[in-house]
mmCIF file of C-alpha atoms in Angstrom:
data_model
loop_
_atom_site.group_PDB
_atom_site.id
_atom_site.type_symbol
_atom_site.label_atom_id
_atom_site.label_comp_id
_atom_site.label_asym_id
_atom_site.label_seq_id
_atom_site.Cartn_x
_atom_site.Cartn_y
_atom_site.Cartn_z
ATOM 1 C CA PHE A 1 29.503 88.644 -61.704
ATOM 2 C CA SER A 2 32.576 86.492 -62.682
ATOM 3 C CA LYS A 3 33.295 86.359 -58.508
ATOM 4 C CA ILE A 4 29.583 84.874 -58.263
ATOM 5 C CA VAL A 5 30.665 82.398 -61.172
ATOM 6 C CA HIS A 6 34.579 81.632 -59.152
ATOM 7 C CA GLN A 7 31.999 81.038 -56.058
ATOM 8 C CA ASP A 8 30.648 77.901 -58.169
ATOM 9 C CA GLY A 9 30.123 75.046 -54.922
ATOM 10 C CA LYS A 10 31.636 77.215 -52.124
ATOM 11 C CA ARG A 11 28.057 78.740 -50.876
ATOM 12 C CA MET A 12 28.010 78.602 -47.085
ATOM 13 C CA PHE A 13 24.587 77.744 -46.267
ATOM 14 C CA GLY A 14 24.770 76.278 -42.697
ATOM 15 C CA THR A 15 25.647 73.173 -40.792
ATOM 16 C CA TYR A 16 22.950 71.826 -38.920
ATOM 17 C CA PHE A 17 23.470 69.526 -35.459
ATOM 18 C CA ARG A 18 21.067 67.149 -33.794
ATOM 19 C CA VAL A 19 20.560 68.361 -29.642
ATOM 20 C CA GLY A 20 18.348 65.862 -27.550
ATOM 21 C CA PHE A 21 17.299 67.063 -23.450
ATOM 22 C CA TYR A 22 16.920 64.822 -20.980
ATOM 23 C CA GLY A 23 16.217 65.404 -17.622
ATOM 24 C CA THR A 24 13.138 66.572 -15.605
ATOM 25 C CA LYS A 25 15.089 70.107 -14.565
ATOM 26 C CA PHE A 26 14.423 70.702 -18.469
ATOM 27 C CA GLY A 27 10.660 70.975 -18.062
ATOM 28 C CA ASP A 28 8.738 70.467 -21.139
ATOM 29 C CA LEU A 29 12.034 70.127 -23.560
ATOM 30 C CA ASP A 30 12.851 66.966 -21.533
ATOM 31 C CA GLU A 31 13.201 63.897 -24.159
ATOM 32 C CA GLN A 32 12.832 66.854 -26.617
ATOM 33 C CA GLU A 33 14.906 67.027 -29.614
ATOM 34 C CA PHE A 34 15.697 69.610 -31.694
ATOM 35 C CA VAL A 35 17.922 70.262 -35.027
ATOM 36 C CA TYR A 36 19.807 73.593 -34.648
ATOM 37 C CA LYS A 37 21.098 75.668 -37.412
ATOM 38 C CA GLU A 38 24.573 76.883 -36.909
ATOM 39 C CA PRO A 39 26.596 79.301 -39.147
ATOM 40 C CA ALA A 40 28.756 77.357 -41.959
ATOM 41 C CA ILE A 41 31.338 75.181 -40.615
ATOM 42 C CA THR A 42 30.766 75.336 -36.973
ATOM 43 C CA LYS A 43 32.259 72.343 -35.675
ATOM 44 C CA LEU A 44 30.898 70.436 -32.775
ATOM 45 C CA ALA A 45 33.185 71.498 -29.930
ATOM 46 C CA GLU A 46 31.684 75.078 -30.641
ATOM 47 C CA ILE A 47 28.113 74.334 -30.567
ATOM 48 C CA SER A 48 29.142 72.272 -27.419
ATOM 49 C CA HIS A 49 30.733 74.842 -25.749
ATOM 50 C CA ARG A 50 28.239 77.411 -26.022
ATOM 51 C CA LEU A 51 25.054 75.155 -24.984
ATOM 52 C CA GLU A 52 27.057 74.161 -21.986
ATOM 53 C CA GLY A 53 27.528 77.482 -20.770
ATOM 54 C CA PHE A 54 24.128 78.835 -21.506
ATOM 55 C CA TYR A 55 22.430 75.444 -19.392
ATOM 56 C CA GLY A 56 25.537 75.304 -17.040
ATOM 57 C CA GLU A 57 24.724 78.824 -16.072
ATOM 58 C CA ARG A 58 21.314 78.393 -15.868
ATOM 59 C CA PHE A 59 21.479 74.850 -13.975
ATOM 60 C CA GLY A 60 24.490 75.003 -12.383
ATOM 61 C CA GLU A 61 27.688 73.521 -14.113
ATOM 62 C CA ASP A 62 28.037 70.776 -11.593
ATOM 63 C CA VAL A 63 24.334 69.997 -12.900
ATOM 64 C CA LEU A 64 24.697 69.743 -16.507
ATOM 65 C CA GLU A 65 26.142 66.874 -18.128
ATOM 66 C CA VAL A 66 26.733 66.698 -21.779
ATOM 67 C CA ILE A 67 26.322 63.054 -23.484
ATOM 68 C CA LYS A 68 29.705 62.524 -25.737
ATOM 69 C CA ASP A 69 28.268 59.654 -28.030
ATOM 70 C CA SER A 70 25.663 59.344 -30.496
ATOM 71 C CA ASN A 71 24.025 56.448 -29.053
ATOM 72 C CA PRO A 72 20.374 55.740 -28.338
ATOM 73 C CA VAL A 73 19.649 57.556 -24.520
ATOM 74 C CA ASP A 74 18.636 54.887 -21.805
ATOM 75 C CA LYS A 75 16.826 57.231 -19.064
ATOM 76 C CA CYS A 76 16.938 54.337 -16.657
ATOM 77 C CA LYS A 77 20.630 55.045 -16.266
ATOM 78 C CA LEU A 78 20.316 58.742 -15.910
ATOM 79 C CA ASP A 79 20.940 60.370 -12.611
ATOM 80 C CA PRO A 80 17.303 62.309 -12.022
ATOM 81 C CA ASN A 81 18.925 65.145 -10.217
ATOM 82 C CA LYS A 82 20.820 66.025 -13.262
ATOM 83 C CA ALA A 83 20.369 67.505 -16.641
ATOM 84 C CA TYR A 84 21.743 66.257 -19.954
ATOM 85 C CA ILE A 85 21.920 67.267 -23.257
ATOM 86 C CA GLN A 86 23.243 64.955 -26.435
ATOM 87 C CA ILE A 87 24.964 66.903 -29.154
ATOM 88 C CA THR A 88 25.310 65.068 -32.773
ATOM 89 C CA TYR A 89 26.317 66.510 -36.009
ATOM 90 C CA VAL A 90 23.690 65.711 -38.518
ATOM 91 C CA GLU A 91 23.497 66.116 -42.710
ATOM 92 C CA PRO A 92 20.612 66.954 -44.945
ATOM 93 C CA PHE A 93 19.060 63.547 -46.012
ATOM 94 C CA PHE A 94 17.447 62.908 -49.706
ATOM 95 C CA ASP A 95 15.661 59.851 -51.058
ATOM 96 C CA THR A 96 17.716 58.488 -54.297
ATOM 97 C CA TYR A 97 14.536 60.119 -56.147
ATOM 98 C CA GLU A 98 14.746 63.717 -55.026
ATOM 99 C CA MET A 99 18.252 63.656 -55.928
ATOM 100 C CA LYS A 100 16.852 63.995 -59.458
ATOM 101 C CA ASP A 101 15.407 67.775 -58.730
ATOM 102 C CA ARG A 102 18.428 69.292 -56.427
ATOM 103 C CA ILE A 103 21.077 69.183 -58.545
ATOM 104 C CA THR A 104 22.926 72.909 -57.517
ATOM 105 C CA TYR A 105 24.518 73.254 -54.493
ATOM 106 C CA PHE A 106 21.476 75.677 -53.400
ATOM 107 C CA ASP A 107 18.626 73.136 -53.841
ATOM 108 C CA LYS A 108 20.603 70.706 -51.629
ATOM 109 C CA ASN A 109 20.659 73.448 -49.128
ATOM 110 C CA TYR A 110 17.282 74.846 -49.307
ATOM 111 C CA ASN A 111 13.640 73.087 -48.179
ATOM 112 C CA LEU A 112 15.269 71.135 -45.707
ATOM 113 C CA ARG A 113 13.238 68.807 -43.809
ATOM 114 C CA ARG A 114 14.958 65.434 -43.264
ATOM 115 C CA PHE A 115 18.391 64.932 -41.650
ATOM 116 C CA MET A 116 20.798 61.998 -40.544
ATOM 117 C CA TYR A 117 23.659 61.094 -38.325
ATOM 118 C CA CYS A 118 25.203 57.566 -38.525
ATOM 119 C CA THR A 119 25.974 55.818 -35.311
ATOM 120 C CA PRO A 120 28.526 52.836 -35.673
ATOM 121 C CA PHE A 121 27.978 49.940 -32.983
ATOM 122 C CA THR A 122 28.731 45.914 -32.534
ATOM 123 C CA LEU A 123 26.376 43.635 -30.697
ATOM 124 C CA ASP A 124 28.439 43.403 -27.773
ATOM 125 C CA GLY A 125 28.263 46.719 -27.456
ATOM 126 C CA ARG A 126 31.278 48.492 -28.371
ATOM 127 C CA ALA A 127 31.687 50.917 -31.038
ATOM 128 C CA HIS A 128 33.954 49.668 -33.199
ATOM 129 C CA GLY A 129 35.280 45.828 -33.978
ATOM 130 C CA GLU A 130 36.085 43.512 -36.498
ATOM 131 C CA LEU A 131 34.980 44.202 -39.981
ATOM 132 C CA HIS A 132 32.598 41.433 -39.530
ATOM 133 C CA GLU A 133 30.643 42.528 -36.730
ATOM 134 C CA GLN A 134 30.669 46.027 -37.204
ATOM 135 C CA PHE A 135 27.076 47.036 -37.600
ATOM 136 C CA LYS A 136 25.684 51.115 -38.410
ATOM 137 C CA ARG A 137 22.545 52.713 -36.997
ATOM 138 C CA LYS A 138 21.207 55.121 -39.329
ATOM 139 C CA THR A 139 18.673 57.668 -37.748
ATOM 140 C CA ILE A 140 16.723 59.997 -39.677
ATOM 141 C CA LEU A 141 14.815 62.364 -38.565
ATOM 142 C CA THR A 142 12.316 64.673 -39.639
ATOM 143 C CA THR A 143 11.432 68.483 -38.341
ATOM 144 C CA SER A 144 8.235 70.451 -38.388
ATOM 145 C CA HIS A 145 9.328 73.112 -40.373
ATOM 146 C CA ALA A 146 11.944 72.928 -43.653
ATOM 147 C CA PHE A 147 15.381 75.253 -42.958
ATOM 148 C CA PRO A 148 16.020 77.883 -43.595
ATOM 149 C CA TYR A 149 13.541 79.005 -40.938
ATOM 150 C CA ILE A 150 12.565 82.135 -39.149
ATOM 151 C CA LYS A 151 14.217 79.790 -36.150
ATOM 152 C CA THR A 152 17.288 78.529 -35.894
ATOM 153 C CA ARG A 153 15.795 75.806 -33.848
ATOM 154 C CA VAL A 154 13.079 73.633 -35.314
ATOM 155 C CA ASN A 155 11.832 70.735 -33.066
ATOM 156 C CA VAL A 156 11.906 66.897 -34.394
ATOM 157 C CA THR A 157 8.552 65.220 -34.931
ATOM 158 C CA HIS A 158 9.249 61.983 -36.800
ATOM 159 C CA LYS A 159 12.786 59.732 -36.298
ATOM 160 C CA GLU A 160 13.269 56.597 -38.192
ATOM 161 C CA GLU A 161 16.098 54.345 -37.647
ATOM 162 C CA ILE A 162 17.458 51.588 -40.200
ATOM 163 C CA ILE A 163 20.351 49.356 -39.259
ATOM 164 C CA LEU A 164 23.196 48.049 -41.877
ATOM 165 C CA THR A 165 24.477 44.887 -41.337
ATOM 166 C CA PRO A 166 28.435 44.036 -41.387
ATOM 167 C CA ILE A 167 28.123 43.142 -45.792
ATOM 168 C CA GLU A 168 25.674 46.276 -45.908
ATOM 169 C CA VAL A 169 28.608 48.774 -44.191
ATOM 170 C CA ALA A 170 30.657 47.365 -46.377
ATOM 171 C CA ILE A 171 29.081 47.956 -49.362
ATOM 172 C CA GLU A 172 28.031 51.440 -48.825
ATOM 173 C CA ASP A 173 32.002 52.279 -47.924
ATOM 174 C CA MET A 174 33.157 50.531 -51.292
ATOM 175 C CA GLN A 175 30.348 53.002 -52.777
ATOM 176 C CA LYS A 176 31.322 55.853 -51.278
ATOM 177 C CA LYS A 177 35.310 55.016 -51.642
ATOM 178 C CA THR A 178 34.240 54.811 -55.574
ATOM 179 C CA GLN A 179 32.384 58.074 -55.936
ATOM 180 C CA GLU A 180 35.542 59.585 -54.265
ATOM 181 C CA LEU A 181 37.526 58.156 -56.804
ATOM 182 C CA ALA A 182 35.043 59.208 -59.654
ATOM 183 C CA PHE A 183 34.741 62.554 -58.658
ATOM 184 C CA ALA A 184 38.886 63.073 -58.080
ATOM 185 C CA THR A 185 39.262 61.284 -61.524
ATOM 186 C CA HIS A 186 36.943 64.025 -63.149
ATOM 187 C CA GLN A 187 37.279 66.814 -61.212
ATOM 188 C CA ASP A 188 37.306 70.127 -63.654
ATOM 189 C CA PRO A 189 40.383 71.854 -62.991
ATOM 190 C CA ALA A 190 42.324 68.711 -62.120
ATOM 191 C CA ASP A 191 43.520 68.525 -58.412
ATOM 192 C CA PRO A 192 46.300 66.380 -58.345
ATOM 193 C CA LYS A 193 46.911 66.342 -54.682
ATOM 194 C CA MET A 194 43.505 65.407 -53.816
ATOM 195 C CA LEU A 195 43.529 62.364 -56.554
ATOM 196 C CA GLN A 196 46.903 61.257 -55.305
ATOM 197 C CA MET A 197 45.227 61.090 -51.594
ATOM 198 C CA VAL A 198 42.434 59.340 -52.704
ATOM 199 C CA LEU A 199 44.123 56.669 -54.803
ATOM 200 C CA GLN A 200 46.898 56.051 -51.828
ATOM 201 C CA GLY A 201 44.091 55.302 -50.284
ATOM 202 C CA SER A 202 42.328 53.145 -52.451
ATOM 203 C CA VAL A 203 45.683 51.163 -53.701
ATOM 204 C CA GLY A 204 48.222 51.699 -50.550
ATOM 205 C CA THR A 205 49.094 48.342 -49.007
ATOM 206 C CA THR A 206 49.476 49.961 -45.559
ATOM 207 C CA VAL A 207 45.857 50.488 -45.201
ATOM 208 C CA ASN A 208 44.061 49.154 -42.399
ATOM 209 C CA GLN A 209 40.706 47.216 -43.663
ATOM 210 C CA GLY A 210 41.434 48.449 -46.830
ATOM 211 C CA PRO A 211 39.486 47.205 -50.108
ATOM 212 C CA LEU A 212 41.315 44.000 -49.772
ATOM 213 C CA GLU A 213 40.275 43.156 -46.305
ATOM 214 C CA VAL A 214 36.721 43.593 -46.922
ATOM 215 C CA ALA A 215 36.765 41.753 -50.110
ATOM 216 C CA GLN A 216 38.921 38.718 -47.910
ATOM 217 C CA VAL A 217 36.153 39.092 -45.129
ATOM 218 C CA PHE A 218 32.995 39.069 -47.216
ATOM 219 C CA LEU A 219 33.901 37.404 -50.797
ATOM 220 C CA SER A 220 36.425 34.434 -49.983
ATOM 221 C CA GLU A 221 33.707 32.473 -49.227
ATOM 222 C CA ILE A 222 29.747 32.202 -50.585
ATOM 223 C CA PRO A 223 27.440 32.943 -47.687
ATOM 224 C CA GLY A 224 24.967 29.812 -46.167
ATOM 225 C CA ASP A 225 22.164 32.283 -45.498
ATOM 226 C CA PRO A 226 20.570 32.761 -49.271
ATOM 227 C CA LYS A 227 18.924 36.134 -47.877
ATOM 228 C CA LEU A 228 23.248 37.527 -47.990
ATOM 229 C CA PHE A 229 23.386 36.214 -52.021
ATOM 230 C CA ARG A 230 22.001 39.566 -53.479
ATOM 231 C CA HIS A 231 24.479 41.455 -50.630
ATOM 232 C CA HIS A 232 27.246 39.521 -51.823
ATOM 233 C CA ASN A 233 26.412 39.567 -55.186
ATOM 234 C CA LYS A 234 26.413 43.484 -55.107
ATOM 235 C CA LEU A 235 29.770 43.722 -53.422
ATOM 236 C CA ARG A 236 31.262 41.717 -55.664
ATOM 237 C CA LEU A 237 29.844 44.056 -58.766
ATOM 238 C CA CYS A 238 30.665 47.279 -55.893
ATOM 239 C CA PHE A 239 34.287 45.931 -56.339
ATOM 240 C CA LYS A 240 34.730 45.868 -60.182
ATOM 241 C CA ASP A 241 33.588 49.203 -60.422
ATOM 242 C CA PHE A 242 35.850 49.936 -57.889
ATOM 243 C CA THR A 243 38.603 48.429 -59.922
ATOM 244 C CA LYS A 244 37.912 50.255 -62.939
ATOM 245 C CA ARG A 245 37.580 53.596 -61.424
ATOM 246 C CA CYS A 246 41.519 52.969 -60.173
ATOM 247 C CA GLU A 247 42.747 52.322 -63.146
ATOM 248 C CA ASP A 248 40.614 55.573 -64.740
ATOM 249 C CA ALA A 249 42.483 57.689 -61.794
ATOM 250 C CA LEU A 250 46.085 56.170 -62.328
ATOM 251 C CA ARG A 251 45.336 56.909 -66.024
ATOM 252 C CA LYS A 252 44.449 60.312 -65.240
ATOM 253 C CA ASN A 253 46.886 60.902 -62.744
ATOM 254 C CA LYS A 254 49.897 59.975 -65.006
ATOM 255 C CA SER A 255 48.849 62.393 -67.167
ATOM 256 C CA LEU A 256 49.188 65.052 -64.629
ATOM 257 C CA ILE A 257 52.305 64.272 -62.908
ATOM 258 C CA GLY A 258 55.682 65.966 -63.703
ATOM 259 C CA PRO A 259 59.119 63.645 -64.155
ATOM 260 C CA ASP A 260 60.396 63.914 -60.571
ATOM 261 C CA GLN A 261 56.739 61.921 -59.526
ATOM 262 C CA LYS A 262 57.219 59.009 -61.885
ATOM 263 C CA GLU A 263 58.656 56.711 -59.679
ATOM 264 C CA TYR A 264 55.884 57.379 -57.341
ATOM 265 C CA GLN A 265 53.071 56.669 -60.131
ATOM 266 C CA ARG A 266 55.040 53.379 -60.792
ATOM 267 C CA GLU A 267 54.702 52.147 -57.191
ATOM 268 C CA LEU A 268 51.014 53.405 -57.539
ATOM 269 C CA GLU A 269 50.670 51.186 -60.345
ATOM 270 C CA ARG A 270 52.470 48.301 -59.027
ATOM 271 C CA ASN A 271 49.879 48.169 -55.572
ATOM 272 C CA TYR A 272 47.106 48.538 -57.994
ATOM 273 C CA HIS A 273 47.942 45.324 -60.260
ATOM 274 C CA ARG A 274 48.821 43.634 -56.389
ATOM 275 C CA LEU A 275 45.646 44.448 -55.162
ATOM 276 C CA LYS A 276 43.698 43.702 -58.625
ATOM 277 C CA GLU A 277 45.611 39.959 -58.847
ATOM 278 C CA ALA A 278 44.391 39.284 -54.969
ATOM 279 C CA LEU A 279 40.991 40.225 -55.725
ATOM 280 C CA GLN A 280 40.282 38.789 -59.418
ATOM 281 C CA PRO A 281 39.264 35.247 -57.594
ATOM 282 C CA LEU A 282 36.935 36.996 -54.953
ATOM 283 C CA ILE A 283 34.906 39.505 -57.531
ATOM 284 C CA ASN A 284 35.025 37.032 -60.544
ATOM 285 C CA ARG A 285 32.827 33.937 -58.639
ATOM 286 C CA LYS A 286 29.408 34.006 -59.143
ATOM 287 C CA ILE A 287 26.890 32.767 -57.101
ATOM 288 C CA PRO A 288 25.135 29.998 -58.909
ATOM 289 C CA GLN A 289 21.590 30.253 -57.687
ATOM 290 C CA LEU A 290 21.578 34.030 -58.828
ATOM 291 C CA TYR A 291 22.146 32.834 -62.489
ATOM 292 C CA LYS A 292 19.469 30.431 -63.073
ATOM 293 C CA ALA A 293 18.054 30.656 -66.702
ATOM 294 C CA VAL A 294 14.423 32.388 -66.734
ATOM 295 C CA LEU A 295 11.607 29.827 -66.610
ATOM 296 C CA PRO A 296 9.869 29.393 -70.190
ATOM 297 C CA VAL A 297 6.451 31.099 -70.760
ATOM 298 C CA THR A 298 4.225 28.623 -70.870
ATOM 299 C CA CYS A 299 1.357 30.487 -72.527
ATOM 300 C CA HIS A 300 2.414 30.399 -76.535
ATOM 301 C CA ARG A 301 3.320 34.102 -77.858
ATOM 302 C CA ASP A 302 1.322 34.145 -81.056
ATOM 303 C CA SER A 303 -2.174 33.012 -79.080
ATOM 304 C CA PHE A 304 -0.852 35.862 -76.459
ATOM 305 C CA SER A 305 -0.740 38.248 -78.866
ATOM 306 C CA ARG A 306 -4.541 37.216 -80.952
ATOM 307 C CA MET A 307 -6.085 37.637 -76.999
ATOM 308 C CA SER A 308 -4.497 40.682 -76.663
ATOM 309 C CA LEU A 309 -5.577 41.904 -80.115
ATOM 310 C CA ARG A 310 -9.258 40.721 -79.178
ATOM 311 C CA LYS A 311 -9.410 42.751 -76.190
ATOM 312 C CA MET A 312 -8.301 45.900 -77.694
ATOM 313 C CA GLU A 313 -11.320 45.204 -80.345
ATOM 314 C CA LEU A 314 -13.450 44.732 -77.616
#
């Protein structure tokens, strides 16, 4: 029983992949998508190698081709004499309300019907670009049966796509960084190496496309489009939370280090103060339109109360 207790959070339930089949050689499988459940910690290269071997034997290695990206497949661009498979790593997907019931590691790995994968893209066709041109496509798949199931392959019955604009991608990235900081800070027992790694990635001066660059790109000017006001404000609040979490993490790290790491701690603190100073003017500026005074209620409160009471009496 003590061994079971120590294994908390380390149960190996499975790894999931989306596999799409394209080409008339597959017959009924053409344009069908499946979610495959593989043994835990299966790498993409492993399942790719296995399926490539299996279908290569069936159709001939020169006929089978694996599509290396996770972009939507355009059948018009495919060779009709070839068979194509596309393999993508997917993760179980839950709505926010579901997370209230899915608390334990077991809850998050049982009765799974929805999976998600993300594809970065830019409007000019490249996968990756500058921060201001980086979009993200989230694809949510729903399977016909829930995992774990008697079969390790279940077909996809529904697909939904959500496109995130560059500022929404930035919001999501900052929320993720903040969550990582919070997790590393409050981990019990504490893991100093993990904490320092997350801190370095957050306040390190040499981080490309780091927090400061994100803030400079999206918060240096108030957007001209009123539709972006709320995104701008949300990102600003994300940065406020992020700087607070950095401060908490630095304080925690200070309590964990030995005398040999004091200089490293001072360097992290210097980097943090530089970052905070540079962020200050960007995250303290509010958009006036979002903070207008609420319009006064025209109906008199007492008369409203009396009216409500009369209704209740009826």
